[in-house]
Amino acid sequence: MSVAPDPEVVAGLDAWRGLPVGQQPAWPDQAALAQVTDRLAALPPLVFAGEADALRAQLAAASRGEAFLLQGGDCAETFAEATADNIRNKIKTILQMAVVLTYGASLPVIKMGRMAGQYAKPRSSGTETRDGVTLPAFRGDIINGFDFTPEARTPDPQRLLEAYHTSASTLNLIRAFTTGGFASLLRVHEWNRGFTTNPAYKRYEEIAAEIDRAIRFMAACGADFDALRTVDFYSSHEGLLLDYERPLTRIDSRTGLPYDCSAHFVWIGERTRELTGAHIDYFSRVQNPIGVKLGPTSTGDDAIALIDKLNPTGEAGRLTFVTRMGAGKIRDHLPQLVEKVTADGRPVTWVCDPMHGNGITSANGYKTRRFSDVMDEVAGFFEVHRALGTVPGGLHIELTGDDVTEVLGGSEEIDDERLTERYETLVDPRLNHQQSLELAFQVVELLRAS
Ligand code: PEP
Ligand code: MN
């Protein structure tokens, strides 16, 4: 039985068009844009409403300390890098981190990629100047190209369609990997193949061996392993480009309510979360679980006003606050937010993004971060929640499954010089595979203590 939508609810999905909207491209050809958005509106949804509902229930569990969110992936995905190897390596990294956390902290881990749609980037400046030439800034593959030429940098609406199709093929592979046997815990050793010399990999091998032993023990007892063979893996991206999110928003026939079917989870970035702006209005009207990034200038009153807009009835799992304060600020700034929200009583899921408050430029000019700062912010996040008796619900990490050299430090001790070896990101620096595993091992200790 299908429920028809309320016409006012449908009309409300376009209310954002009359509001101030930040970080959108200046499309040169409105007719070409309209053709593309009509086409997108006719294409199948990328995810289903029921999956978003299942995720909302899991995020509600995370808000109570009964699960932990692990959200990770590139700062900006690119079309060229949506290859089988890259996607597999990223999934493998997140699965390995999840195994370490699940086993180490005895807590279900919600696995979510910044994947299959993370193509639009907010920029601090709308233009970029090189050698006296000024062009539009690169805003992500969904909008324009990275090459510094007028052709590449001109926003091209055809890229929305390419983003849709690349997201669809990425999701197809994610679904195949996570339900077709690759993600089975019975194969926990295989995800580590090819990585054996570093301490993080050795520790992973030890855990994998313990899990194997436990599985063999349970098999001998006659246990059934269906729950170990597949994993739920959710997609997420910043809900930045409203010309993309709007046509992918669909009415759920079960309830007559709108869901943004471009991803299971979308978040509103630090730069587009103004209360009276288009993004907050738009995402207040869809049913998906929603995140909002909160930087070091956000106040308790901002947080309450966001709850009023995005989760007025206080439904658990609907709203996640992703704090990104910086290692030097989290211990001072997070408590006032958490205290005010806790006093309000409507539940939120607290997640730590230890990446975006810790950007630095290396002596040789690379945009980078220190692994030690990332870990210090995570530790501060756990300390604040422990002191207040509230729940650290998860982590939001920029990572890749490959051996890039973009973040300083870690047990490989990547230094300024080594940044030159394999610095591949187009926007922000990512933890490499090994640094990601190291982070997971350190987070286990924090989870056990909290
Ligand atoms: C990001 O997540 O890549 C990002 C731009 O974050 P923020 O909105 O927190 O700056
Ligand atoms: Mn980023």
JSON list of C-alpha atoms and ligand atoms in Angstrom, two decimals, residues 74-76 114 118 121-122 238 267 271 293 353 355-356 367 369 396 398 427-429, ligand 2:
[
{"chain": "A", "resi": 74, "resn": "ASP", "atom": "CA", "xyz": [38.51, 10.73, 1.17]},
{"chain": "A", "resi": 75, "resn": "CYS", "atom": "CA", "xyz": [38.19, 14.44, 1.71]},
{"chain": "A", "resi": 76, "resn": "ALA", "atom": "CA", "xyz": [37.10, 14.56, -1.95]},
{"chain": "A", "resi": 114, "resn": "ARG", "atom": "CA", "xyz": [32.66, 9.10, 3.03]},
{"chain": "A", "resi": 118, "resn": "GLN", "atom": "CA", "xyz": [31.65, 12.78, -1.66]},
{"chain": "A", "resi": 121, "resn": "LYS", "atom": "CA", "xyz": [33.77, 20.75, -1.70]},
{"chain": "A", "resi": 122, "resn": "PRO", "atom": "CA", "xyz": [33.22, 24.04, 0.12]},
{"chain": "A", "resi": 238, "resn": "GLU", "atom": "CA", "xyz": [28.48, 16.40, 2.63]},
{"chain": "A", "resi": 267, "resn": "TRP", "atom": "CA", "xyz": [25.99, 16.11, 6.73]},
{"chain": "A", "resi": 271, "resn": "ARG", "atom": "CA", "xyz": [30.59, 26.62, 6.27]},
{"chain": "A", "resi": 293, "resn": "LYS", "atom": "CA", "xyz": [29.76, 19.87, 11.66]},
{"chain": "A", "resi": 353, "resn": "ASP", "atom": "CA", "xyz": [36.17, 14.77, 13.40]},
{"chain": "A", "resi": 355, "resn": "MET", "atom": "CA", "xyz": [40.93, 16.17, 11.02]},
{"chain": "A", "resi": 356, "resn": "HIS", "atom": "CA", "xyz": [39.50, 19.56, 10.08]},
{"chain": "A", "resi": 367, "resn": "LYS", "atom": "CA", "xyz": [48.81, 21.17, 3.36]},
{"chain": "A", "resi": 369, "resn": "ARG", "atom": "CA", "xyz": [48.15, 17.43, 9.60]},
{"chain": "A", "resi": 396, "resn": "HIS", "atom": "CA", "xyz": [34.73, 10.88, 11.37]},
{"chain": "A", "resi": 398, "resn": "GLU", "atom": "CA", "xyz": [39.67, 11.36, 6.30]},
{"chain": "A", "resi": 427, "resn": "VAL", "atom": "CA", "xyz": [42.02, 18.77, -1.18]},
{"chain": "A", "resi": 428, "resn": "ASP", "atom": "CA", "xyz": [42.75, 17.67, 2.44]},
{"chain": "A", "resi": 429, "resn": "PRO", "atom": "CA", "xyz": [45.45, 15.22, 3.61]},
{"chain": "B", "resi": 2, "resn": "MN", "atom": "MN", "xyz": [38.24, 17.69, 4.16]}
]
